[in-house]
Coordinates of C-alpha atoms in Angstrom, one line a residue:
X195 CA 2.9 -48.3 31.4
X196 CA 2.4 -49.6 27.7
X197 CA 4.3 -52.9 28.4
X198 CA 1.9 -53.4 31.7
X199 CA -1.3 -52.2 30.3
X200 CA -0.2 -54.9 26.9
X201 CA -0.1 -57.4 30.2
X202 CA -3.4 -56.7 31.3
X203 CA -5.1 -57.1 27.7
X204 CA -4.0 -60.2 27.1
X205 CA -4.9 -61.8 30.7
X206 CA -7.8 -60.4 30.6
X207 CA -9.0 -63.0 33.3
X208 CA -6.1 -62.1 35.6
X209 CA -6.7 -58.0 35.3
X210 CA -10.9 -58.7 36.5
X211 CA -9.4 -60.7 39.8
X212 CA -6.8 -57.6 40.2
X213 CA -9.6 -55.0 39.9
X214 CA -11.8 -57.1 42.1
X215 CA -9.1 -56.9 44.8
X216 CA -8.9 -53.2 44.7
X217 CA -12.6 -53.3 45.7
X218 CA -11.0 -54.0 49.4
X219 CA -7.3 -53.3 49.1
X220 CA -5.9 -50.2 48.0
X221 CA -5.2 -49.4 44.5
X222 CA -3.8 -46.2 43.0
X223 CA -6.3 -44.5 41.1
X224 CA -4.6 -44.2 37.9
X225 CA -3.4 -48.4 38.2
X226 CA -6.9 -49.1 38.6
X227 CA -7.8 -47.0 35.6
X228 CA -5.0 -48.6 33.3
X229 CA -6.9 -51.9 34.6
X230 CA -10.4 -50.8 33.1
X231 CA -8.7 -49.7 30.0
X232 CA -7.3 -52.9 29.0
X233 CA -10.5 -54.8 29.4
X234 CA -13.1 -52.0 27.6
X235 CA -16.4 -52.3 27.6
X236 CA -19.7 -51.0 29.4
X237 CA -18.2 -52.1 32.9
X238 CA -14.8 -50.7 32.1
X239 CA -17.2 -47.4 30.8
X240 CA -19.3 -47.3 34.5
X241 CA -15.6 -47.8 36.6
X242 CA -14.1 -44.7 34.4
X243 CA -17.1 -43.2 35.8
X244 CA -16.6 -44.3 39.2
X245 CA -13.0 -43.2 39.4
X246 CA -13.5 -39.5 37.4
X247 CA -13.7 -37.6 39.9
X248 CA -10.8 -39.0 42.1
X249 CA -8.6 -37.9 39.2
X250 CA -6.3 -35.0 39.0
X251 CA -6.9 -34.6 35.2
X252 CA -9.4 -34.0 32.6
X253 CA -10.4 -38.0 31.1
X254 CA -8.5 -38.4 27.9
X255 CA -10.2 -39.0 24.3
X256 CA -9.8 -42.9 25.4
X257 CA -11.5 -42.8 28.1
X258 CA -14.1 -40.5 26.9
X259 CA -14.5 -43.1 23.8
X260 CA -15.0 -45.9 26.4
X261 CA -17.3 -44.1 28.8
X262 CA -19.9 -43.5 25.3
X263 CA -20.2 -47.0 25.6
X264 CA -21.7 -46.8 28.5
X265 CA -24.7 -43.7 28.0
X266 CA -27.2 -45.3 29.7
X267 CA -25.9 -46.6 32.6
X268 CA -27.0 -43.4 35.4
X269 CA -23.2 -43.0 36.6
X270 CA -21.7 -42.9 33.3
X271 CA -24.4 -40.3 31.9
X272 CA -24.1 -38.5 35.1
X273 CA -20.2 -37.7 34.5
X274 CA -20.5 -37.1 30.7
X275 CA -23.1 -34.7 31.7
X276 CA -20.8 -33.2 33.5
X277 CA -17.8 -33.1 31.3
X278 CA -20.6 -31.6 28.1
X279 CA -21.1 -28.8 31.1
X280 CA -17.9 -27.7 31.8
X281 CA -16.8 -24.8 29.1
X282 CA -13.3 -25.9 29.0
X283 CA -14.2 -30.0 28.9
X284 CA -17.0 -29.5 26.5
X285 CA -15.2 -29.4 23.2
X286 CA -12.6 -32.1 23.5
X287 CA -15.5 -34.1 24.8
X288 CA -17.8 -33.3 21.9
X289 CA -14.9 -34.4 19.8
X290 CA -14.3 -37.8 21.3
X291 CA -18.0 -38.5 21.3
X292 CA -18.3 -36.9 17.6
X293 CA -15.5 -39.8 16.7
X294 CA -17.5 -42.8 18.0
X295 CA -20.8 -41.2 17.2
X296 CA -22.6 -44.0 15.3
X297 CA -21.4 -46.8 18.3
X298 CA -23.4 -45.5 21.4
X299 CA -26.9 -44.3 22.2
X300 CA -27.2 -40.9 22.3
X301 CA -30.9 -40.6 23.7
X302 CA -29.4 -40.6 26.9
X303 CA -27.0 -37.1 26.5
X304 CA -29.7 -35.7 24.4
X305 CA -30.2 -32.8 26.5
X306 CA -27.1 -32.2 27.4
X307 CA -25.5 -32.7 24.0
X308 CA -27.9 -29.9 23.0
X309 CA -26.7 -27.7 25.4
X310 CA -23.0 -27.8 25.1
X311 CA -23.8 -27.6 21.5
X312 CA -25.8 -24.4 21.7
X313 CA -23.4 -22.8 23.9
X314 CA -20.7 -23.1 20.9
X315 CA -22.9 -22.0 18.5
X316 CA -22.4 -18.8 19.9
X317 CA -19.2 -19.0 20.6
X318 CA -15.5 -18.6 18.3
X319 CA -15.4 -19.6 14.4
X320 CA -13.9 -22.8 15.8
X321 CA -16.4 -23.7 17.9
X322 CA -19.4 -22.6 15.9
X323 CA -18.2 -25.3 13.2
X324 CA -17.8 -27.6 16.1
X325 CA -21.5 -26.8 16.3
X326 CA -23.0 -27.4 13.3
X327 CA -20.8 -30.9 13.1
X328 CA -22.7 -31.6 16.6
X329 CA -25.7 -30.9 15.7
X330 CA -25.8 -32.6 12.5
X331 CA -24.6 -35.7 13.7
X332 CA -26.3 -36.2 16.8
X333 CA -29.5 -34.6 14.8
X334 CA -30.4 -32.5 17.5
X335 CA -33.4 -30.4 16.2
X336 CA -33.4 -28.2 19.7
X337 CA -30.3 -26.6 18.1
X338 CA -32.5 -25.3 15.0
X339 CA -32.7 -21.9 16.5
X340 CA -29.0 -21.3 17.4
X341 CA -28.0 -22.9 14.1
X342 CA -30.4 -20.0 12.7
X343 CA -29.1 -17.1 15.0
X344 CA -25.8 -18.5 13.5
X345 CA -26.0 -18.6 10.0
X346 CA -27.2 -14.7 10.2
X347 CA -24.2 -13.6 12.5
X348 CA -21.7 -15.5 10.0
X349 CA -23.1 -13.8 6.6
X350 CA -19.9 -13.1 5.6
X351 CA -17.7 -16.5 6.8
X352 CA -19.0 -18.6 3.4
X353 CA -16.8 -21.6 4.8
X354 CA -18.6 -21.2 8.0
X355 CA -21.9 -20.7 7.2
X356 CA -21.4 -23.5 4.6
X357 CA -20.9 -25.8 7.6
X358 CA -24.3 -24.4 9.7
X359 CA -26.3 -25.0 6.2
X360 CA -24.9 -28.6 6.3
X361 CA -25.8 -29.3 10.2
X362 CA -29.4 -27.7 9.4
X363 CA -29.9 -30.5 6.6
X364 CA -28.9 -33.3 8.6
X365 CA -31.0 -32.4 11.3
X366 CA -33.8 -31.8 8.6
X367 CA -35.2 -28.6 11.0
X368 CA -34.5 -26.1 8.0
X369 CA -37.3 -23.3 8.5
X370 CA -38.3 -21.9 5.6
X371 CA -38.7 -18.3 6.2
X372 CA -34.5 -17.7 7.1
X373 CA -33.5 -19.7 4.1
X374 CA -36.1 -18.0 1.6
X375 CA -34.7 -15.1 2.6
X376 CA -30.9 -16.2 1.7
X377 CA -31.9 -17.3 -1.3
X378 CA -33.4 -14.4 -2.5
X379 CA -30.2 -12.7 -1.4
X380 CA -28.0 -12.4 -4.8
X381 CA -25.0 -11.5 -2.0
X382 CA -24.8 -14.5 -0.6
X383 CA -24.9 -16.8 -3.9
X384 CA -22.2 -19.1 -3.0
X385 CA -24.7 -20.4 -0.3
X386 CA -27.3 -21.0 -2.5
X387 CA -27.0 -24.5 -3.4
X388 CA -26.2 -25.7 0.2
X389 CA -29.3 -23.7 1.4
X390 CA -32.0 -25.1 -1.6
X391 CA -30.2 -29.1 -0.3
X392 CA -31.0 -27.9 3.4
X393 CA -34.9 -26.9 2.3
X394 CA -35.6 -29.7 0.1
X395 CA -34.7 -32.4 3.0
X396 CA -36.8 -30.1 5.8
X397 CA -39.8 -31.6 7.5
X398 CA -41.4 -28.3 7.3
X399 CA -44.8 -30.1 5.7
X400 CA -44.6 -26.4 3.9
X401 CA -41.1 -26.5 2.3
X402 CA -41.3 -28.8 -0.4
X403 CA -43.7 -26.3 -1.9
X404 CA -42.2 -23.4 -1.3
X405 CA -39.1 -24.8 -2.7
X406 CA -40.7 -25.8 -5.6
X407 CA -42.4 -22.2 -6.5
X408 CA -38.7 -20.8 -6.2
X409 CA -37.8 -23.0 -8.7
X410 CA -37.9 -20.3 -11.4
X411 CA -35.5 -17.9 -9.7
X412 CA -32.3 -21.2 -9.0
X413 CA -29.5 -21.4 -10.8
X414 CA -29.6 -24.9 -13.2
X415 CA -27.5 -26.7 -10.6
X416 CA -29.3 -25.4 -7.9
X417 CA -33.0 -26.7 -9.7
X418 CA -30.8 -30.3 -10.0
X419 CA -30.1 -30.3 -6.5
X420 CA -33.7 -29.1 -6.0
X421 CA -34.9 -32.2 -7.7
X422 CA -32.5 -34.8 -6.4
X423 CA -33.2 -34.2 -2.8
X424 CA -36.8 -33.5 -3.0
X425 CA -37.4 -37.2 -5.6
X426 CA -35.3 -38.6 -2.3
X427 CA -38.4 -38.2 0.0
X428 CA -42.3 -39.2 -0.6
X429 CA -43.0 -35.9 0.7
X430 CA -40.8 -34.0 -1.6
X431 CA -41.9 -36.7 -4.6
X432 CA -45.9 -36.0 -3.9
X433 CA -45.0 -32.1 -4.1
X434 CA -42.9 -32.3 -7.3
X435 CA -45.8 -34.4 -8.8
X436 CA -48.8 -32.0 -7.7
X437 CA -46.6 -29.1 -9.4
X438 CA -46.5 -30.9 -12.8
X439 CA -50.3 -32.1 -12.8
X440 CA -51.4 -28.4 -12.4

């Protein structure tokens, strides 16, 4: 298999007349796939498409990698869709597509990256922190309330809720209310500086402020990280400002 699919990527030429063939002959499923493999690409991404559900098997990470190539294309979104909506396809998918995540649109998957995402956010440890990676990366702000429902079930997981802190300030959907509320809590300390960097990079037009008059109650660090993240964005800059001139 390796030494034939090696054949095929370096005649690439030869493998597009093959595959054109099958269109009329018969062609093993699986040869044809080794076929689109070897050549990559958007049209290799929309005949893994093609050719999914003829398989006896689950796509592997490869051909998962290949098809996010391909997001807008209606057949290929159509089967990722479908593979994001199947429980037990849904986290190795996520992974593959989580690996190639700054290479392919994700407008596309939007909703249904949302989806599979919220379903693990109530799911295992595992896939909670699968989660918050998700929807951090893919900054999917529809996953603000699961990420919240979240971080309260997981008070006690620090590592976990540590990770749920991080996805909220990538997505920049920190609501201020839940993480006031965590920072006033003296319990749940070792939070406090990821959940001050999740409220200073909020578009809440409210947080800024409301980070700032909480200013007095943070730890040193915590005010530095305060500061830092809040100088980072005009918002945060006008706030800081209007606090010293009054």
């Amino acid at each position: 298999r390796y030494l034939a699919r090696w054949a095929m990527e370096v005649n690439p030429a030869a493998t597009r007349t093959l595959l054109a063939a099958a269109n009329n002959e018969p062609l093993a499923a699986e040869s044809r796939l080794l076929g689109l493999l070897a050549l990559g690409g958007r049209d290799a991404a929309r005949g893994i498409a093609q050719l999914g559900p003829t398989l006896s098997r689950p796509p592997t990470e490869e051909e998962i990698r290949i098809l996010a190539l391909g997001t807008d294309d209606p057949d290929v979104k159509r089967f990722l869709a479908g593979l994001l909506n199947q429980p037990t396809l849904r986290v190795p998918t996520l992974r593959a597509l989580l690996a190639v995540r700054h290479t392919f649109a994700t407008l596309p998957l939007q909703t249904d990256l949302t989806g599979a995402t919220n379903a693990l956010l109530g799911g295992t440890v595992a896939e909670v922190t699968l989660g918050a990676e998700a929807a951090g990366a893919f900054q999917l702000a529809a996953c603000t309330p699961a990420l919240v429902a979240a971080l309260e079930a997981q008070a006690g997981n620090v590592a976990l809720a540590t990770a749920i802190l991080r996805g909220l300030r990538e997505t920049g959907t920190a609501p201020i209310e839940p993480l006031a509320k965590l920072l006033a809590d003296p319990t749940r300390a070792k939070l406090h500086d990821d959940a001050v960097a999740a409220l200073a990079t909020s578009n809440a037009p409210a947080a800024p402020a409301h980070l700032i008059g909480l200013f007095a109650a943070l730890t040193p660090r915590a005010r530095g990280i305060a500061l830092e993240r809040l100088s980072d964005r005009p918002e945060g800059a006008r706030a800081l400002l209007a606090a010293l001139t009054s």
